[in-house]
Amino acid sequence: MTVLADLRRPGIATHFARVLTLRAAELGVPEERLLGAVRLNRRLLEEDRVRISPVQLGALMRTVWRELDDELMGLGAGAHRFGTFALMARQMVDSATLGEALRYSVRFFNLTSPALRWQLSESPHCQLALRLVEPERDREHLLEEFMLLVLHRFCNWLVGERMPLRLTDFAFEPPPHRGEYRLMFPGQLRYRRPISAITVDAAWLEAPVIRSRHDLRRYLQVLPDEWFIKQIFDGSVSARVLRALAEHSAALNLDELARSWHVSSRTLHRQLKREGNSFRRLREQYRRERAETLLLEDSCAVGEVARALAMTEPAFSRAFKQWTGMSPLAYRRARRR
């Protein structure tokens, strides 16, 4: 049974990987190739308690893109050949403002895509709305969710800031996995709307595009993983916290870090909250990602992983099972298979 996400645990619900694997298998991609990409077996993929990493979901999506030569993953009325997004992004990054970039993206998709119809409204707020030509192909709404997420996160990257969402509308009923939307689309959510859309303040249309084609080349190399990771931009307080955790092997606590930065812990907490983060969440994110990396090294015992994260072995094993639904050793065996 599908349940609402437990957002206290890092990672991504297996729901998205299940839907993607099922659709690609229906279109002829061997399931073992898909499960090999996500490094899970069928039993774990069906387990709702398991949460996968952005890297796992990204690897699965890249496999589907290449196998089907379709960045719409077989969920649209016709394909976007592999490289379509990169072609559009190169023009967007040359724009002077975000408004100019969005106007180009809407024209690009509406001229070239057999599957997507975008609408851009600029007043009183900036609303980017999406309609699928054949929505029946996207039974679980994965494509609709994905395209809204991608456009919002790519726009954030273009201007180098997180644009708060005023509203996110969905033209469908609340899905069983709607708990995930609190991470994907933070802000007010509305269902059963005439059209699916994201809305931000109109002032963002005048925001300058600060990225270059050189930046874009590096960005494209880490797609689609980058779209599934909570965005933390260089210069932000959250980015500084993650660097501090890496330097001290996650041994820091909030009070110690605040003292080293000559601010109060309350001030640091408020600064992180403004960015939609918390010290606890960032430390947990760092610990999980570091643990997953270390567990794939044959020479690294579970106790060594725990010590590298400034945790006792029992505390680490309990935390890791909360994060992934598996013990560290079971996770290592599953990833190897």
Tab-separated table of C-alpha atoms in Angstrom:
chain	number	residue	atom	x	y	z
A	1	MET	CA	0.000	0.000	0.000
A	2	THR	CA	1.321	3.456	-0.870
A	3	VAL	CA	1.579	5.782	2.105
A	4	LEU	CA	2.329	9.468	2.558
A	5	ALA	CA	6.034	10.211	2.659
A	6	ASP	CA	7.864	10.472	5.965
A	7	LEU	CA	9.771	13.666	5.205
A	8	ARG	CA	11.893	13.363	8.348
A	9	ARG	CA	13.884	10.776	6.383
A	10	PRO	CA	16.167	12.005	3.600
A	11	GLY	CA	15.975	10.666	0.099
A	12	ILE	CA	13.219	10.162	-2.474
A	13	ALA	CA	10.216	7.845	-2.374
A	14	THR	CA	10.543	4.692	-4.469
A	15	HIS	CA	7.186	5.599	-6.069
A	16	PHE	CA	8.904	7.622	-8.806
A	17	ALA	CA	11.391	4.864	-9.635
A	18	ARG	CA	8.586	2.264	-9.726
A	19	VAL	CA	6.481	4.285	-12.173
A	20	LEU	CA	9.463	4.977	-14.403
A	21	THR	CA	10.628	1.344	-14.362
A	22	LEU	CA	7.144	0.035	-15.183
A	23	ARG	CA	6.654	2.429	-18.116
A	24	ALA	CA	10.095	1.761	-19.601
A	25	ALA	CA	9.593	-2.006	-19.249
A	26	GLU	CA	6.233	-1.693	-21.048
A	27	LEU	CA	8.129	-0.041	-23.908
A	28	GLY	CA	10.644	-2.858	-24.148
A	29	VAL	CA	13.557	-1.867	-21.900
A	30	PRO	CA	14.722	-4.962	-19.952
A	31	GLU	CA	13.769	-4.611	-16.302
A	32	GLU	CA	17.107	-5.993	-15.091
A	33	ARG	CA	18.882	-3.146	-16.892
A	34	LEU	CA	16.626	-0.603	-15.180
A	35	LEU	CA	17.011	-2.134	-11.726
A	36	GLY	CA	20.750	-2.365	-12.281
A	37	ALA	CA	20.836	1.386	-12.857
A	38	VAL	CA	19.026	2.139	-9.594
A	39	ARG	CA	21.000	-0.632	-7.802
A	40	LEU	CA	17.945	-2.141	-6.170
A	41	ASN	CA	16.096	-5.381	-6.670
A	42	ARG	CA	12.384	-5.722	-7.376
A	43	ARG	CA	11.482	-6.419	-3.729
A	44	LEU	CA	13.180	-3.276	-2.466
A	45	LEU	CA	11.737	-1.172	-5.279
A	46	GLU	CA	8.240	-2.210	-4.174
A	47	GLU	CA	8.954	-1.358	-0.532
A	48	ASP	CA	7.450	2.003	0.431
A	49	ARG	CA	9.678	2.371	3.493
A	50	VAL	CA	12.794	2.438	1.292
A	51	ARG	CA	13.920	5.874	0.106
A	52	ILE	CA	16.437	6.150	-2.697
A	53	SER	CA	19.034	8.836	-3.303
A	54	PRO	CA	18.937	11.525	-6.021
A	55	VAL	CA	21.893	9.773	-7.661
A	56	GLN	CA	19.929	6.514	-7.898
A	57	LEU	CA	16.857	8.161	-9.422
A	58	GLY	CA	19.097	10.172	-11.742
A	59	ALA	CA	20.874	7.027	-12.948
A	60	LEU	CA	17.541	5.342	-13.644
A	61	MET	CA	16.231	8.335	-15.573
A	62	ARG	CA	19.406	8.609	-17.674
A	63	THR	CA	19.075	4.926	-18.543
A	64	VAL	CA	15.475	5.449	-19.684
A	65	TRP	CA	16.411	8.563	-21.695
A	66	ARG	CA	19.117	6.683	-23.569
A	67	GLU	CA	17.238	3.410	-24.049
A	68	LEU	CA	14.129	5.163	-25.412
A	69	ASP	CA	15.937	8.197	-26.911
A	70	ASP	CA	13.202	10.214	-25.230
A	71	GLU	CA	13.562	12.790	-22.459
A	72	LEU	CA	9.805	12.471	-21.839
A	73	MET	CA	10.444	8.842	-20.781
A	74	GLY	CA	7.705	7.404	-22.989
A	75	LEU	CA	5.017	9.331	-21.103
A	76	GLY	CA	4.155	11.899	-23.769
A	77	ALA	CA	2.499	12.051	-27.174
A	78	GLY	CA	5.731	11.680	-29.110
A	79	ALA	CA	9.342	11.922	-27.998
A	80	HIS	CA	11.819	14.611	-27.037
A	81	ARG	CA	15.022	13.216	-28.518
A	82	PHE	CA	17.955	12.939	-26.137
A	83	GLY	CA	19.549	16.417	-26.047
A	84	THR	CA	16.342	18.440	-26.472
A	85	PHE	CA	16.603	20.080	-23.053
A	86	ALA	CA	20.255	21.002	-23.630
A	87	LEU	CA	19.332	22.676	-26.916
A	88	MET	CA	16.681	24.805	-25.222
A	89	ALA	CA	18.889	25.566	-22.207
A	90	ARG	CA	21.681	26.997	-24.379
A	91	GLN	CA	19.334	29.682	-25.653
A	92	MET	CA	17.854	30.365	-22.223
A	93	VAL	CA	21.284	30.905	-20.664
A	94	ASP	CA	22.022	33.579	-23.307
A	95	SER	CA	18.983	35.601	-22.203
A	96	ALA	CA	19.386	38.860	-20.295
A	97	THR	CA	16.529	38.287	-17.847
A	98	LEU	CA	14.480	35.380	-16.561
A	99	GLY	CA	11.403	36.740	-18.347
A	100	GLU	CA	13.226	36.615	-21.667
A	101	ALA	CA	14.422	33.073	-20.943
A	102	LEU	CA	10.912	31.877	-20.048
A	103	ARG	CA	9.363	33.419	-23.146
A	104	TYR	CA	11.906	31.569	-25.254
A	105	SER	CA	11.311	28.244	-23.460
A	106	VAL	CA	7.542	28.481	-24.002
A	107	ARG	CA	8.008	29.248	-27.714
A	108	PHE	CA	10.563	26.449	-28.049
A	109	PHE	CA	8.359	23.766	-26.503
A	110	ASN	CA	5.186	24.864	-28.252
A	111	LEU	CA	6.927	24.861	-31.653
A	112	THR	CA	8.898	21.639	-31.285
A	113	SER	CA	7.086	19.395	-28.799
A	114	PRO	CA	4.350	16.982	-29.890
A	115	ALA	CA	3.482	16.360	-26.237
A	116	LEU	CA	3.572	19.603	-24.217
A	117	ARG	CA	1.694	22.906	-24.341
A	118	TRP	CA	3.036	25.676	-22.099
A	119	GLN	CA	1.433	29.009	-21.233
A	120	LEU	CA	3.186	31.982	-19.616
A	121	SER	CA	1.162	34.650	-17.814
A	122	GLU	CA	3.101	37.682	-16.562
A	123	SER	CA	0.471	39.664	-14.637
A	124	PRO	CA	-0.494	40.013	-11.828
A	125	HIS	CA	1.888	37.131	-11.051
A	126	CYS	CA	4.213	35.032	-13.157
A	127	GLN	CA	2.420	31.750	-13.878
A	128	LEU	CA	3.902	28.949	-15.961
A	129	ALA	CA	1.152	26.484	-16.883
A	130	LEU	CA	1.444	23.084	-18.538
A	131	ARG	CA	-1.063	20.974	-20.447
A	132	LEU	CA	-0.265	17.496	-21.808
A	133	VAL	CA	-1.540	16.748	-25.313
A	134	GLU	CA	-2.360	13.155	-24.333
A	135	PRO	CA	-2.612	13.064	-20.522
A	136	GLU	CA	-3.824	9.472	-20.560
A	137	ARG	CA	-0.240	8.379	-21.318
A	138	ASP	CA	0.884	9.868	-18.010
A	139	ARG	CA	-1.376	7.811	-15.746
A	140	GLU	CA	0.587	8.490	-12.539
A	141	HIS	CA	1.279	12.171	-13.448
A	142	LEU	CA	5.048	11.610	-13.364
A	143	LEU	CA	5.718	13.632	-16.515
A	144	GLU	CA	3.532	16.516	-15.352
A	145	GLU	CA	5.254	16.618	-11.948
A	146	PHE	CA	8.688	16.297	-13.508
A	147	MET	CA	8.289	19.101	-16.057
A	148	LEU	CA	6.999	21.577	-13.456
A	149	LEU	CA	9.855	20.652	-11.114
A	150	VAL	CA	12.487	20.956	-13.843
A	151	LEU	CA	11.388	24.377	-15.100
A	152	HIS	CA	11.245	25.817	-11.577
A	153	ARG	CA	14.629	24.426	-10.560
A	154	PHE	CA	16.322	25.388	-13.815
A	155	CYS	CA	15.010	28.940	-13.453
A	156	ASN	CA	16.372	29.025	-9.888
A	157	TRP	CA	19.763	27.997	-11.250
A	158	LEU	CA	19.674	30.620	-14.008
A	159	VAL	CA	19.225	33.475	-11.512
A	160	GLY	CA	21.272	31.901	-8.713
A	161	GLU	CA	18.478	32.123	-6.132
A	162	ARG	CA	15.566	30.024	-4.926
A	163	MET	CA	12.353	31.628	-6.162
A	164	PRO	CA	9.617	30.971	-3.587
A	165	LEU	CA	6.536	29.381	-5.088
A	166	ARG	CA	3.355	31.334	-4.370
A	167	LEU	CA	1.160	28.488	-5.642
A	168	THR	CA	1.443	25.116	-7.312
A	169	ASP	CA	-1.723	23.900	-9.071
A	170	PHE	CA	-2.435	20.365	-10.261
A	171	ALA	CA	-5.118	19.375	-12.730
A	172	PHE	CA	-5.662	16.041	-10.969
A	173	GLU	CA	-6.794	14.550	-7.669
A	174	PRO	CA	-4.376	14.495	-4.694
A	175	PRO	CA	-2.176	11.418	-5.376
A	176	PRO	CA	-1.165	8.901	-2.696
A	177	HIS	CA	2.424	10.209	-2.789
A	178	ARG	CA	1.393	13.859	-2.321
A	179	GLY	CA	3.492	14.044	0.857
A	180	GLU	CA	6.540	14.289	-1.426
A	181	TYR	CA	5.227	17.546	-2.866
A	182	ARG	CA	6.226	19.407	0.290
A	183	LEU	CA	9.828	18.911	-0.818
A	184	MET	CA	9.257	19.219	-4.563
A	185	PHE	CA	6.929	22.238	-4.523
A	186	PRO	CA	7.237	24.018	-1.149
A	187	GLY	CA	4.323	26.398	-0.682
A	188	GLN	CA	0.567	26.265	-1.158
A	189	LEU	CA	-0.720	23.309	-3.198
A	190	ARG	CA	-4.086	23.129	-4.967
A	191	TYR	CA	-5.664	20.143	-6.715
A	192	ARG	CA	-8.462	19.617	-9.272
A	193	ARG	CA	-7.522	22.865	-11.015
A	194	PRO	CA	-8.267	23.615	-14.694
A	195	ILE	CA	-4.547	23.366	-15.521
A	196	SER	CA	-1.306	22.429	-13.761
A	197	ALA	CA	0.926	25.425	-13.061
A	198	ILE	CA	3.563	27.015	-10.850
A	199	THR	CA	3.257	30.667	-9.780
A	200	VAL	CA	5.949	33.058	-8.504
A	201	ASP	CA	6.059	36.819	-7.962
A	202	ALA	CA	6.126	38.757	-11.248
A	203	ALA	CA	9.212	40.672	-10.062
A	204	TRP	CA	11.294	37.571	-10.810
A	205	LEU	CA	10.738	38.153	-14.535
A	206	GLU	CA	13.211	41.043	-14.298
A	207	ALA	CA	15.848	39.004	-12.456
A	208	PRO	CA	19.119	38.894	-14.439
A	209	VAL	CA	20.351	35.559	-15.784
A	210	ILE	CA	23.769	35.185	-14.146
A	211	ARG	CA	24.900	31.905	-15.726
A	212	SER	CA	27.166	31.468	-18.751
A	213	ARG	CA	27.480	28.757	-21.386
A	214	HIS	CA	30.551	27.541	-19.518
A	215	ASP	CA	28.420	27.150	-16.365
A	216	LEU	CA	25.778	25.355	-18.421
A	217	ARG	CA	28.235	22.765	-19.733
A	218	ARG	CA	29.057	21.755	-16.153
A	219	TYR	CA	25.379	21.829	-15.180
A	220	LEU	CA	24.349	19.525	-18.036
A	221	GLN	CA	26.987	16.985	-17.007
A	222	VAL	CA	25.223	16.321	-13.691
A	223	LEU	CA	21.667	16.036	-15.014
A	224	PRO	CA	19.149	14.791	-14.089
A	225	ASP	CA	20.606	14.254	-10.569
A	226	GLU	CA	20.775	18.022	-10.014
A	227	TRP	CA	16.989	18.330	-10.369
A	228	PHE	CA	16.337	15.922	-7.483
A	229	ILE	CA	18.715	17.491	-4.961
A	230	LYS	CA	17.495	20.283	-2.703
A	231	GLN	CA	19.020	23.371	-4.292
A	232	ILE	CA	21.761	24.994	-2.248
A	233	PHE	CA	23.591	27.803	-4.028
A	234	ASP	CA	27.177	28.914	-3.460
A	235	GLY	CA	27.299	31.729	-0.959
A	236	SER	CA	24.187	30.575	0.902
A	237	VAL	CA	24.272	29.796	4.614
A	238	SER	CA	23.210	26.214	3.843
A	239	ALA	CA	26.215	25.737	1.547
A	240	ARG	CA	28.546	27.053	4.265
A	241	VAL	CA	27.026	24.622	6.783
A	242	LEU	CA	27.551	21.648	4.460
A	243	ARG	CA	31.180	22.654	3.904
A	244	ALA	CA	31.701	22.948	7.656
A	245	LEU	CA	30.181	19.504	8.219
A	246	ALA	CA	32.488	17.986	5.595
A	247	GLU	CA	35.528	19.650	7.179
A	248	HIS	CA	34.648	18.354	10.649
A	249	SER	CA	33.243	14.945	9.602
A	250	ALA	CA	29.767	15.879	10.844
A	251	ALA	CA	31.006	16.179	14.438
A	252	LEU	CA	29.750	19.775	14.762
A	253	ASN	CA	26.522	20.758	16.440
A	254	LEU	CA	24.532	23.941	15.895
A	255	ASP	CA	25.856	25.749	18.985
A	256	GLU	CA	29.501	24.980	18.168
A	257	LEU	CA	29.142	26.131	14.574
A	258	ALA	CA	27.362	29.325	15.612
A	259	ARG	CA	30.138	30.161	18.097
A	260	SER	CA	32.825	29.584	15.462
A	261	TRP	CA	30.974	32.004	13.157
A	262	HIS	CA	30.512	34.549	15.994
A	263	VAL	CA	26.717	34.505	15.809
A	264	SER	CA	24.072	33.171	18.168
A	265	SER	CA	22.574	29.740	17.519
A	266	ARG	CA	19.172	31.436	17.258
A	267	THR	CA	20.467	33.726	14.478
A	268	LEU	CA	21.963	30.787	12.570
A	269	HIS	CA	18.710	28.855	12.950
A	270	ARG	CA	16.738	31.812	11.537
A	271	GLN	CA	19.123	32.216	8.599
A	272	LEU	CA	18.744	28.543	7.664
A	273	LYS	CA	14.981	28.695	8.096
A	274	ARG	CA	14.801	31.581	5.587
A	275	GLU	CA	16.491	29.266	3.073
A	276	GLY	CA	13.990	26.486	3.832
A	277	ASN	CA	16.564	24.456	5.751
A	278	SER	CA	17.634	23.485	9.254
A	279	PHE	CA	20.944	22.406	10.742
A	280	ARG	CA	19.523	18.981	11.656
A	281	ARG	CA	18.283	18.364	8.113
A	282	LEU	CA	21.590	19.424	6.543
A	283	ARG	CA	23.609	17.231	8.906
A	284	GLU	CA	21.348	14.284	8.189
A	285	GLN	CA	21.659	14.909	4.437
A	286	TYR	CA	25.450	15.017	4.697
A	287	ARG	CA	25.590	11.891	6.852
A	288	ARG	CA	23.369	9.842	4.579
A	289	GLU	CA	25.200	10.813	1.385
A	290	ARG	CA	28.595	10.191	2.966
A	291	ALA	CA	27.441	6.867	4.430
A	292	GLU	CA	26.153	5.638	1.065
A	293	THR	CA	29.505	6.458	-0.537
A	294	LEU	CA	31.548	4.740	2.170
A	295	LEU	CA	29.365	1.622	2.248
A	296	LEU	CA	30.190	0.920	-1.391
A	297	GLU	CA	33.880	0.661	-0.483
A	298	ASP	CA	34.674	-2.977	0.285
A	299	SER	CA	37.386	-2.047	2.772
A	300	CYS	CA	35.134	0.161	4.914
A	301	ALA	CA	33.444	-1.680	7.797
A	302	VAL	CA	30.172	-0.423	9.268
A	303	GLY	CA	31.961	0.672	12.439
A	304	GLU	CA	34.416	2.745	10.399
A	305	VAL	CA	31.541	4.421	8.550
A	306	ALA	CA	29.899	5.290	11.872
A	307	ARG	CA	33.130	6.795	13.233
A	308	ALA	CA	33.599	8.846	10.048
A	309	LEU	CA	30.181	10.370	10.732
A	310	ALA	CA	30.897	11.016	14.434
A	311	MET	CA	28.294	8.420	15.468
A	312	THR	CA	28.350	5.207	17.460
A	313	GLU	CA	27.801	2.056	15.429
A	314	PRO	CA	24.372	1.267	16.999
A	315	ALA	CA	23.194	4.878	16.510
A	316	PHE	CA	24.405	4.857	12.899
A	317	SER	CA	22.698	1.534	12.137
A	318	ARG	CA	19.400	2.801	13.576
A	319	ALA	CA	19.648	6.087	11.662
A	320	PHE	CA	20.563	4.368	8.396
A	321	LYS	CA	17.576	2.055	8.663
A	322	GLN	CA	15.330	5.092	9.170
A	323	TRP	CA	16.839	6.766	6.100
A	324	THR	CA	16.634	3.821	3.710
A	325	GLY	CA	14.468	1.112	5.302
A	326	MET	CA	17.527	-1.208	5.308
A	327	SER	CA	20.429	-1.982	7.580
A	328	PRO	CA	23.866	-0.810	6.343
A	329	LEU	CA	24.887	-4.369	5.430
A	330	ALA	CA	21.600	-5.073	3.610
A	331	TYR	CA	22.019	-1.812	1.708
A	332	ARG	CA	25.585	-2.768	0.694
A	333	ARG	CA	24.407	-6.192	-0.553
A	334	ALA	CA	21.432	-4.716	-2.437
A	335	ARG	CA	23.561	-2.059	-4.175
A	336	ARG	CA	26.093	-4.691	-5.227
A	337	ARG	CA	23.342	-6.840	-6.737
